[in-house]
Amino acid sequence: MIILISLVVAGKAQEGYGLAFASKNIAQEDRTSLDLTPEKPVQVKGSFSLSFDLSFQPFFRSYFGYVFRITDEKRQNIDLIYNVRTKAFYVVTGNSFPGITFSIGPDSLFHQWNTIRLDGNNEAHTLAVTVNGKQVGIARSPVISGSMLRICFGANYRKAFRTFDLPPMRLKDIRLFAGNRLQHHWPLDQTDGFTDKDLVTGQTAQVKNPVWMRPAFTTWHKADSFIVKGNAGIAMDAATGTIYITSNDSLYRYSCYTHQTVAQAQVPHISPQGLHAVFNPADKQLYQLMADSQQVAVCDTGRHTWDKALNPQNVTSYWHSNLFFPRMTAVFIS
């Protein structure tokens, strides 16, 4: 039997479009950079706001790095950095820390879009950050004084402010406001290419090493193919993004994030036609079951076998039955 896997593991955070950043475990020259001002800086007067939607790609070992770096004509900079040790974001102005830091819970950070807004006031020299509609910090900083801004997300290839440390993140809908007026909007809604056009003025942002997210929702790509012996059962651990494929003599684990397949030999057994495989998130166990005859076998990964053999003569009549785990609540009345 040939198993063809062609999947996109997408949580709520990846719906529709956006730009994913190639970052960790690859060469510096292959990391993603988004430069909103490749030809000329944007001019702001009085106050400005930078807003964008952010999420992180799960299952990476390290998330340290620069989310963005803003520089002005006076060679001053404002950075947003993620600290993996404290699991928090820090705003840095120049070489100092003005005291603005915030955290986003893992479920929201990895599986939802989070709207982050930076508000800078050049006249009052204040800087404020709002996350998902809630202000998380405000500080006074003398660094904020320039009016010609260059804005870069991810890797920064400019000589004076070169950085290659960035978290494995995803972005969409970057907006820049002058006062309360929307000045630029880059949706990052592309399928290919190395640019994204501002919807307000047509200003072009430049992207190096882009990983556009929209094609993953419109085009199927074969991720892997291999042959298994006997009847295959397929289950998934959504928490780790692992697909399990059972067969007569092996157990296959396919990682949807690393795109690697690991095969583990097992004690031979016969897999009945129409069996169901399911991963139980409660006990982290892999099961095979036959709904008609109410047979259940549990995978013993340590001994590389199943705790019992399913009767191969019982072919199911429920080829497309649904599987679910009920949540039980105990109520005590005294």
mmCIF file of C-alpha atoms in Angstrom:
data_model
loop_
_atom_site.group_PDB
_atom_site.id
_atom_site.type_symbol
_atom_site.label_atom_id
_atom_site.label_comp_id
_atom_site.label_asym_id
_atom_site.label_seq_id
_atom_site.Cartn_x
_atom_site.Cartn_y
_atom_site.Cartn_z
ATOM 1 C CA MET A 1 0.000 0.000 0.000
ATOM 2 C CA ILE A 2 1.393 3.409 -0.928
ATOM 3 C CA ILE A 3 0.824 6.186 1.581
ATOM 4 C CA LEU A 4 0.958 9.694 0.144
ATOM 5 C CA ILE A 5 1.128 12.487 2.694
ATOM 6 C CA SER A 6 0.359 15.982 1.478
ATOM 7 C CA LEU A 7 -0.496 18.072 4.485
ATOM 8 C CA VAL A 8 -0.450 21.566 5.870
ATOM 9 C CA VAL A 9 -0.448 21.628 9.662
ATOM 10 C CA ALA A 10 -2.188 24.913 10.282
ATOM 11 C CA GLY A 11 -3.599 26.191 13.515
ATOM 12 C CA LYS A 12 -5.776 29.224 13.849
ATOM 13 C CA ALA A 13 -2.726 31.445 13.478
ATOM 14 C CA GLN A 14 -2.043 30.445 9.886
ATOM 15 C CA GLU A 15 -5.414 31.042 8.310
ATOM 16 C CA GLY A 16 -5.276 32.357 4.762
ATOM 17 C CA TYR A 17 -2.087 34.338 4.235
ATOM 18 C CA GLY A 18 1.012 35.872 5.750
ATOM 19 C CA LEU A 19 4.806 35.661 5.666
ATOM 20 C CA ALA A 20 6.713 32.974 7.560
ATOM 21 C CA PHE A 21 10.338 33.706 8.453
ATOM 22 C CA ALA A 22 13.103 31.192 7.832
ATOM 23 C CA SER A 23 15.359 31.637 10.834
ATOM 24 C CA LYS A 24 16.944 28.962 13.012
ATOM 25 C CA ASN A 25 19.236 26.112 11.936
ATOM 26 C CA ILE A 26 20.006 27.582 8.515
ATOM 27 C CA ALA A 27 22.782 29.793 7.138
ATOM 28 C CA GLN A 28 22.539 33.527 7.815
ATOM 29 C CA GLU A 29 22.262 34.381 4.127
ATOM 30 C CA ASP A 30 19.162 32.171 3.837
ATOM 31 C CA ARG A 31 17.198 33.820 6.665
ATOM 32 C CA THR A 32 14.124 35.912 5.925
ATOM 33 C CA SER A 33 14.203 39.696 5.946
ATOM 34 C CA LEU A 34 11.294 42.077 5.361
ATOM 35 C CA ASP A 35 12.407 45.636 4.605
ATOM 36 C CA LEU A 36 9.478 48.066 4.450
ATOM 37 C CA THR A 37 11.724 50.903 3.278
ATOM 38 C CA PRO A 38 14.283 49.480 0.817
ATOM 39 C CA GLU A 39 14.605 52.652 -1.299
ATOM 40 C CA LYS A 40 13.714 55.548 0.966
ATOM 41 C CA PRO A 41 12.599 56.001 4.590
ATOM 42 C CA VAL A 42 9.061 56.869 5.576
ATOM 43 C CA GLN A 43 8.556 60.346 6.984
ATOM 44 C CA VAL A 44 6.644 60.827 10.218
ATOM 45 C CA LYS A 45 5.874 64.003 12.122
ATOM 46 C CA GLY A 46 4.729 64.325 15.693
ATOM 47 C CA SER A 47 3.657 60.771 16.391
ATOM 48 C CA PHE A 48 3.539 57.444 14.612
ATOM 49 C CA SER A 49 2.182 53.945 15.192
ATOM 50 C CA LEU A 50 3.385 50.590 13.864
ATOM 51 C CA SER A 51 0.875 47.755 14.033
ATOM 52 C CA PHE A 52 1.200 44.134 12.872
ATOM 53 C CA ASP A 53 -0.170 40.635 13.475
ATOM 54 C CA LEU A 54 2.327 38.128 14.848
ATOM 55 C CA SER A 55 2.504 34.463 15.729
ATOM 56 C CA PHE A 56 5.360 32.011 16.278
ATOM 57 C CA GLN A 57 6.005 28.755 14.437
ATOM 58 C CA PRO A 58 5.870 25.881 16.954
ATOM 59 C CA PHE A 59 8.388 23.108 17.697
ATOM 60 C CA PHE A 60 11.624 25.089 17.402
ATOM 61 C CA ARG A 61 14.314 24.793 20.045
ATOM 62 C CA SER A 62 15.162 28.492 20.145
ATOM 63 C CA TYR A 63 13.084 31.626 19.644
ATOM 64 C CA PHE A 64 15.592 34.331 20.520
ATOM 65 C CA GLY A 65 15.930 37.215 18.118
ATOM 66 C CA TYR A 66 14.784 40.529 16.672
ATOM 67 C CA VAL A 67 11.150 40.833 15.629
ATOM 68 C CA PHE A 68 11.811 44.263 14.133
ATOM 69 C CA ARG A 69 14.345 47.083 14.127
ATOM 70 C CA ILE A 70 13.378 50.719 13.472
ATOM 71 C CA THR A 71 16.176 53.200 12.658
ATOM 72 C CA ASP A 72 16.115 56.919 11.918
ATOM 73 C CA GLU A 73 18.334 59.509 10.210
ATOM 74 C CA LYS A 74 20.166 60.090 13.508
ATOM 75 C CA ARG A 75 21.282 56.417 13.572
ATOM 76 C CA GLN A 76 19.023 55.754 16.542
ATOM 77 C CA ASN A 77 17.142 52.487 16.807
ATOM 78 C CA ILE A 78 14.101 50.914 18.444
ATOM 79 C CA ASP A 79 14.075 47.102 18.622
ATOM 80 C CA LEU A 80 11.575 44.463 19.653
ATOM 81 C CA ILE A 81 13.424 41.361 20.853
ATOM 82 C CA TYR A 82 12.165 38.015 22.108
ATOM 83 C CA ASN A 83 14.086 36.561 25.070
ATOM 84 C CA VAL A 84 13.779 32.782 25.068
ATOM 85 C CA ARG A 85 15.021 32.474 28.669
ATOM 86 C CA THR A 86 12.258 34.649 30.129
ATOM 87 C CA LYS A 87 9.751 33.830 27.341
ATOM 88 C CA ALA A 88 9.008 37.530 26.993
ATOM 89 C CA PHE A 89 9.314 40.358 24.479
ATOM 90 C CA TYR A 90 11.506 43.378 25.274
ATOM 91 C CA VAL A 91 11.547 46.848 23.714
ATOM 92 C CA VAL A 92 15.079 48.239 23.425
ATOM 93 C CA THR A 93 15.930 51.846 22.513
ATOM 94 C CA GLY A 94 19.541 52.350 21.503
ATOM 95 C CA ASN A 95 21.508 50.289 24.009
ATOM 96 C CA SER A 96 19.108 50.790 26.897
ATOM 97 C CA PHE A 97 15.980 49.072 28.165
ATOM 98 C CA PRO A 98 13.148 51.554 28.810
ATOM 99 C CA GLY A 99 11.189 49.066 30.903
ATOM 100 C CA ILE A 100 8.621 47.789 28.399
ATOM 101 C CA THR A 101 8.294 44.008 28.391
ATOM 102 C CA PHE A 102 5.392 41.656 27.875
ATOM 103 C CA SER A 103 4.552 37.980 27.453
ATOM 104 C CA ILE A 104 2.005 36.177 25.295
ATOM 105 C CA GLY A 105 0.679 32.789 26.428
ATOM 106 C CA PRO A 106 1.870 29.793 24.386
ATOM 107 C CA ASP A 107 -1.568 28.848 23.064
ATOM 108 C CA SER A 108 -2.100 32.356 21.725
ATOM 109 C CA LEU A 109 1.497 32.881 20.605
ATOM 110 C CA PHE A 110 1.717 29.673 18.570
ATOM 111 C CA HIS A 111 -1.875 29.185 17.418
ATOM 112 C CA GLN A 112 -3.435 32.636 17.033
ATOM 113 C CA TRP A 113 -2.654 35.959 15.458
ATOM 114 C CA ASN A 114 -1.670 38.572 18.042
ATOM 115 C CA THR A 115 -1.923 42.267 17.168
ATOM 116 C CA ILE A 116 1.040 44.258 18.485
ATOM 117 C CA ARG A 117 1.051 48.054 18.237
ATOM 118 C CA LEU A 118 3.964 50.379 18.931
ATOM 119 C CA ASP A 119 3.042 54.050 19.505
ATOM 120 C CA GLY A 120 5.851 56.595 19.365
ATOM 121 C CA ASN A 121 5.518 60.307 20.113
ATOM 122 C CA ASN A 122 8.457 62.353 18.864
ATOM 123 C CA GLU A 123 7.342 65.507 20.668
ATOM 124 C CA ALA A 124 6.654 64.012 24.102
ATOM 125 C CA HIS A 125 9.416 61.394 23.623
ATOM 126 C CA THR A 126 7.157 58.584 24.796
ATOM 127 C CA LEU A 127 6.879 55.023 23.632
ATOM 128 C CA ALA A 128 3.934 52.713 24.326
ATOM 129 C CA VAL A 129 3.097 49.138 23.370
ATOM 130 C CA THR A 130 -0.357 47.586 23.072
ATOM 131 C CA VAL A 131 -0.995 43.852 22.625
ATOM 132 C CA ASN A 132 -4.389 42.578 21.505
ATOM 133 C CA GLY A 133 -6.015 45.865 22.476
ATOM 134 C CA LYS A 134 -4.436 46.087 25.962
ATOM 135 C CA GLN A 135 -1.600 48.494 26.752
ATOM 136 C CA VAL A 136 1.306 46.542 28.264
ATOM 137 C CA GLY A 137 3.789 49.370 28.841
ATOM 138 C CA ILE A 138 4.685 53.016 28.337
ATOM 139 C CA ALA A 139 8.046 54.719 28.788
ATOM 140 C CA ARG A 140 9.808 57.986 28.201
ATOM 141 C CA SER A 141 12.852 57.719 25.981
ATOM 142 C CA PRO A 142 15.114 60.460 24.584
ATOM 143 C CA VAL A 143 16.064 58.174 21.690
ATOM 144 C CA ILE A 144 12.793 58.825 19.889
ATOM 145 C CA SER A 145 13.485 62.005 17.950
ATOM 146 C CA GLY A 146 14.040 61.197 14.274
ATOM 147 C CA SER A 147 11.366 61.669 11.623
ATOM 148 C CA MET A 148 12.811 59.591 8.740
ATOM 149 C CA LEU A 149 12.256 55.951 9.653
ATOM 150 C CA ARG A 150 13.512 52.725 8.156
ATOM 151 C CA ILE A 151 11.700 49.595 9.342
ATOM 152 C CA CYS A 152 12.959 46.049 8.970
ATOM 153 C CA PHE A 153 11.477 42.793 10.317
ATOM 154 C CA GLY A 154 13.568 39.678 10.883
ATOM 155 C CA ALA A 155 17.101 39.599 9.511
ATOM 156 C CA ASN A 156 18.580 43.048 8.821
ATOM 157 C CA TYR A 157 21.149 43.254 6.045
ATOM 158 C CA ARG A 158 21.938 46.972 6.430
ATOM 159 C CA LYS A 159 25.602 47.446 7.331
ATOM 160 C CA ALA A 160 25.161 49.784 10.283
ATOM 161 C CA PHE A 161 22.420 47.714 11.911
ATOM 162 C CA ARG A 162 23.121 44.205 10.657
ATOM 163 C CA THR A 163 21.350 41.441 12.623
ATOM 164 C CA PHE A 164 20.685 37.807 11.750
ATOM 165 C CA ASP A 165 19.122 36.548 14.991
ATOM 166 C CA LEU A 166 15.362 36.338 14.569
ATOM 167 C CA PRO A 167 12.627 34.108 15.957
ATOM 168 C CA PRO A 168 10.776 31.633 13.718
ATOM 169 C CA MET A 169 7.773 33.910 13.375
ATOM 170 C CA ARG A 170 4.854 34.687 11.062
ATOM 171 C CA LEU A 171 3.581 38.149 10.127
ATOM 172 C CA LYS A 172 0.666 39.716 8.321
ATOM 173 C CA ASP A 173 -1.137 43.045 7.964
ATOM 174 C CA ILE A 174 1.592 45.528 8.856
ATOM 175 C CA ARG A 175 0.178 49.043 9.200
ATOM 176 C CA LEU A 176 1.965 52.343 9.740
ATOM 177 C CA PHE A 177 0.034 55.352 11.028
ATOM 178 C CA ALA A 178 1.055 59.017 11.016
ATOM 179 C CA GLY A 179 -0.892 60.376 13.939
ATOM 180 C CA ASN A 180 -4.275 58.680 13.548
ATOM 181 C CA ARG A 181 -4.073 58.490 9.751
ATOM 182 C CA LEU A 182 -3.252 55.200 8.053
ATOM 183 C CA GLN A 183 -0.168 55.925 5.982
ATOM 184 C CA HIS A 184 0.804 52.434 4.780
ATOM 185 C CA HIS A 185 -0.625 48.911 4.846
ATOM 186 C CA TRP A 186 1.360 45.851 3.768
ATOM 187 C CA PRO A 187 -0.972 42.803 4.005
ATOM 188 C CA LEU A 188 1.745 40.258 3.072
ATOM 189 C CA ASP A 189 -0.821 38.435 0.983
ATOM 190 C CA GLN A 190 1.385 37.005 -1.792
ATOM 191 C CA THR A 191 1.863 33.605 -3.393
ATOM 192 C CA ASP A 192 5.374 34.151 -4.768
ATOM 193 C CA GLY A 193 7.967 36.824 -5.501
ATOM 194 C CA PHE A 194 10.166 39.048 -3.386
ATOM 195 C CA THR A 195 7.985 42.122 -2.852
ATOM 196 C CA ASP A 196 4.728 43.196 -1.216
ATOM 197 C CA LYS A 197 2.938 46.394 -2.193
ATOM 198 C CA ASP A 198 1.478 48.901 0.242
ATOM 199 C CA LEU A 199 -2.272 49.194 -0.325
ATOM 200 C CA VAL A 200 -2.391 52.916 0.512
ATOM 201 C CA THR A 201 0.414 54.520 -1.498
ATOM 202 C CA GLY A 202 1.839 51.609 -3.465
ATOM 203 C CA GLN A 203 5.203 51.674 -1.682
ATOM 204 C CA THR A 204 6.984 48.384 -2.235
ATOM 205 C CA ALA A 205 8.460 46.330 0.596
ATOM 206 C CA GLN A 206 11.336 44.004 -0.207
ATOM 207 C CA VAL A 207 11.539 40.428 1.065
ATOM 208 C CA LYS A 208 14.639 38.240 1.079
ATOM 209 C CA ASN A 209 14.162 34.477 1.346
ATOM 210 C CA PRO A 210 10.360 34.691 1.611
ATOM 211 C CA VAL A 211 8.164 31.813 2.786
ATOM 212 C CA TRP A 212 4.704 32.908 1.674
ATOM 213 C CA MET A 213 1.927 31.149 3.538
ATOM 214 C CA ARG A 214 -0.925 31.459 1.034
ATOM 215 C CA PRO A 215 0.331 28.715 -1.361
ATOM 216 C CA ALA A 216 0.059 26.203 1.463
ATOM 217 C CA PHE A 217 -3.707 26.793 1.475
ATOM 218 C CA THR A 218 -4.202 26.719 -2.296
ATOM 219 C CA THR A 219 -1.745 24.102 -3.609
ATOM 220 C CA TRP A 220 -1.135 20.518 -2.562
ATOM 221 C CA HIS A 221 2.474 19.403 -2.200
ATOM 222 C CA LYS A 222 3.592 15.827 -1.773
ATOM 223 C CA ALA A 223 5.520 15.669 1.471
ATOM 224 C CA ASP A 224 6.541 12.004 1.500
ATOM 225 C CA SER A 225 5.686 8.592 0.042
ATOM 226 C CA PHE A 226 6.537 5.062 1.097
ATOM 227 C CA ILE A 227 5.181 1.511 0.987
ATOM 228 C CA VAL A 228 3.852 -0.317 4.043
ATOM 229 C CA LYS A 229 3.022 -3.984 4.477
ATOM 230 C CA GLY A 230 -0.588 -4.912 5.052
ATOM 231 C CA ASN A 231 -3.457 -2.600 5.951
ATOM 232 C CA ALA A 232 -2.388 0.821 7.179
ATOM 233 C CA GLY A 233 -3.902 2.675 10.113
ATOM 234 C CA ILE A 234 -3.400 6.438 10.391
ATOM 235 C CA ALA A 235 -3.576 8.601 13.531
ATOM 236 C CA MET A 236 -2.306 12.028 14.545
ATOM 237 C CA ASP A 237 -0.967 13.668 17.668
ATOM 238 C CA ALA A 238 -2.078 17.264 17.108
ATOM 239 C CA ALA A 239 -0.027 18.571 20.043
ATOM 240 C CA THR A 240 3.291 17.578 18.460
ATOM 241 C CA GLY A 241 2.260 17.556 14.796
ATOM 242 C CA THR A 242 3.111 13.841 14.469
ATOM 243 C CA ILE A 243 1.313 11.445 12.137
ATOM 244 C CA TYR A 244 1.421 7.739 13.071
ATOM 245 C CA ILE A 245 1.068 5.066 10.390
ATOM 246 C CA THR A 246 0.689 1.461 11.542
ATOM 247 C CA SER A 247 1.312 -1.641 9.418
ATOM 248 C CA ASN A 248 1.855 -5.389 9.829
ATOM 249 C CA ASP A 249 5.493 -5.089 10.817
ATOM 250 C CA SER A 250 6.382 -1.412 11.409
ATOM 251 C CA LEU A 251 5.274 1.826 13.017
ATOM 252 C CA TYR A 252 5.996 5.035 11.092
ATOM 253 C CA ARG A 253 6.203 8.500 12.628
ATOM 254 C CA TYR A 254 6.004 11.483 10.295
ATOM 255 C CA SER A 255 6.701 14.997 11.619
ATOM 256 C CA CYS A 256 4.646 17.649 9.860
ATOM 257 C CA TYR A 257 7.131 20.343 10.936
ATOM 258 C CA THR A 258 10.502 18.722 10.202
ATOM 259 C CA HIS A 259 9.111 16.612 7.303
ATOM 260 C CA GLN A 260 11.059 13.602 8.561
ATOM 261 C CA THR A 261 9.826 10.018 8.673
ATOM 262 C CA VAL A 262 11.079 7.559 11.293
ATOM 263 C CA ALA A 263 10.271 3.844 10.865
ATOM 264 C CA GLN A 264 10.349 1.455 13.841
ATOM 265 C CA ALA A 265 10.208 -2.320 13.315
ATOM 266 C CA GLN A 266 7.594 -4.142 15.389
ATOM 267 C CA VAL A 267 6.717 -7.735 16.218
ATOM 268 C CA PRO A 268 4.800 -8.916 13.122
ATOM 269 C CA HIS A 269 1.019 -9.052 13.346
ATOM 270 C CA ILE A 270 -1.879 -8.985 10.910
ATOM 271 C CA SER A 271 -3.823 -5.727 10.563
ATOM 272 C CA PRO A 272 -7.508 -6.333 9.745
ATOM 273 C CA GLN A 273 -9.173 -4.498 6.907
ATOM 274 C CA GLY A 274 -10.916 -1.310 8.003
ATOM 275 C CA LEU A 275 -9.158 -0.959 11.364
ATOM 276 C CA HIS A 276 -8.970 2.475 12.959
ATOM 277 C CA ALA A 277 -5.828 3.897 14.506
ATOM 278 C CA VAL A 278 -6.157 6.742 16.992
ATOM 279 C CA PHE A 279 -3.824 8.673 19.273
ATOM 280 C CA ASN A 280 -5.323 9.381 22.699
ATOM 281 C CA PRO A 281 -4.182 12.835 23.904
ATOM 282 C CA ALA A 282 -5.182 11.968 27.486
ATOM 283 C CA ASP A 283 -2.766 9.067 28.063
ATOM 284 C CA LYS A 284 -0.455 9.716 25.066
ATOM 285 C CA GLN A 285 -1.080 6.183 23.805
ATOM 286 C CA LEU A 286 -1.583 4.877 20.275
ATOM 287 C CA TYR A 287 -4.538 2.526 19.770
ATOM 288 C CA GLN A 288 -5.897 0.237 17.072
ATOM 289 C CA LEU A 289 -9.597 -0.606 17.220
ATOM 290 C CA MET A 290 -12.428 -2.352 15.407
ATOM 291 C CA ALA A 291 -15.779 -0.721 16.104
ATOM 292 C CA ASP A 292 -17.961 -3.715 15.135
ATOM 293 C CA SER A 293 -16.356 -6.328 17.360
ATOM 294 C CA GLN A 294 -15.220 -3.806 20.022
ATOM 295 C CA GLN A 295 -11.607 -4.928 19.800
ATOM 296 C CA VAL A 296 -8.927 -2.578 21.104
ATOM 297 C CA ALA A 297 -5.135 -2.958 21.027
ATOM 298 C CA VAL A 298 -2.616 -0.629 22.668
ATOM 299 C CA CYS A 299 0.814 0.019 21.195
ATOM 300 C CA ASP A 300 3.733 -0.838 23.501
ATOM 301 C CA THR A 301 6.487 1.395 22.120
ATOM 302 C CA GLY A 302 9.041 -0.002 24.579
ATOM 303 C CA ARG A 303 8.591 -3.628 23.488
ATOM 304 C CA HIS A 304 7.794 -2.710 19.874
ATOM 305 C CA THR A 305 4.564 -4.632 19.822
ATOM 306 C CA TRP A 306 0.798 -4.431 20.478
ATOM 307 C CA ASP A 307 -0.665 -5.717 23.743
ATOM 308 C CA LYS A 308 -3.064 -7.989 21.847
ATOM 309 C CA ALA A 309 -3.795 -9.129 18.301
ATOM 310 C CA LEU A 310 -6.933 -8.001 16.519
ATOM 311 C CA ASN A 311 -8.950 -10.717 14.803
ATOM 312 C CA PRO A 312 -8.187 -10.309 11.086
ATOM 313 C CA GLN A 313 -11.389 -12.139 10.108
ATOM 314 C CA ASN A 314 -13.584 -9.307 11.408
ATOM 315 C CA VAL A 315 -13.814 -6.787 8.586
ATOM 316 C CA THR A 316 -15.537 -3.589 9.699
ATOM 317 C CA SER A 317 -18.843 -2.350 8.332
ATOM 318 C CA TYR A 318 -18.084 1.168 9.600
ATOM 319 C CA TRP A 319 -15.416 2.347 7.194
ATOM 320 C CA HIS A 320 -15.993 6.048 7.850
ATOM 321 C CA SER A 321 -16.945 6.175 11.512
ATOM 322 C CA ASN A 322 -15.937 9.176 13.642
ATOM 323 C CA LEU A 323 -13.652 9.024 16.647
ATOM 324 C CA PHE A 324 -13.839 11.372 19.621
ATOM 325 C CA PHE A 325 -12.875 11.594 23.283
ATOM 326 C CA PRO A 326 -15.558 12.763 25.718
ATOM 327 C CA ARG A 327 -14.624 14.982 28.646
ATOM 328 C CA MET A 328 -16.154 13.655 31.830
ATOM 329 C CA THR A 329 -17.005 15.845 34.818
ATOM 330 C CA ALA A 330 -17.630 14.360 38.250
ATOM 331 C CA VAL A 331 -20.226 16.087 40.396
ATOM 332 C CA PHE A 332 -20.360 15.415 44.136
ATOM 333 C CA ILE A 333 -23.413 16.322 46.177
ATOM 334 C CA SER A 334 -23.333 16.218 49.968
#
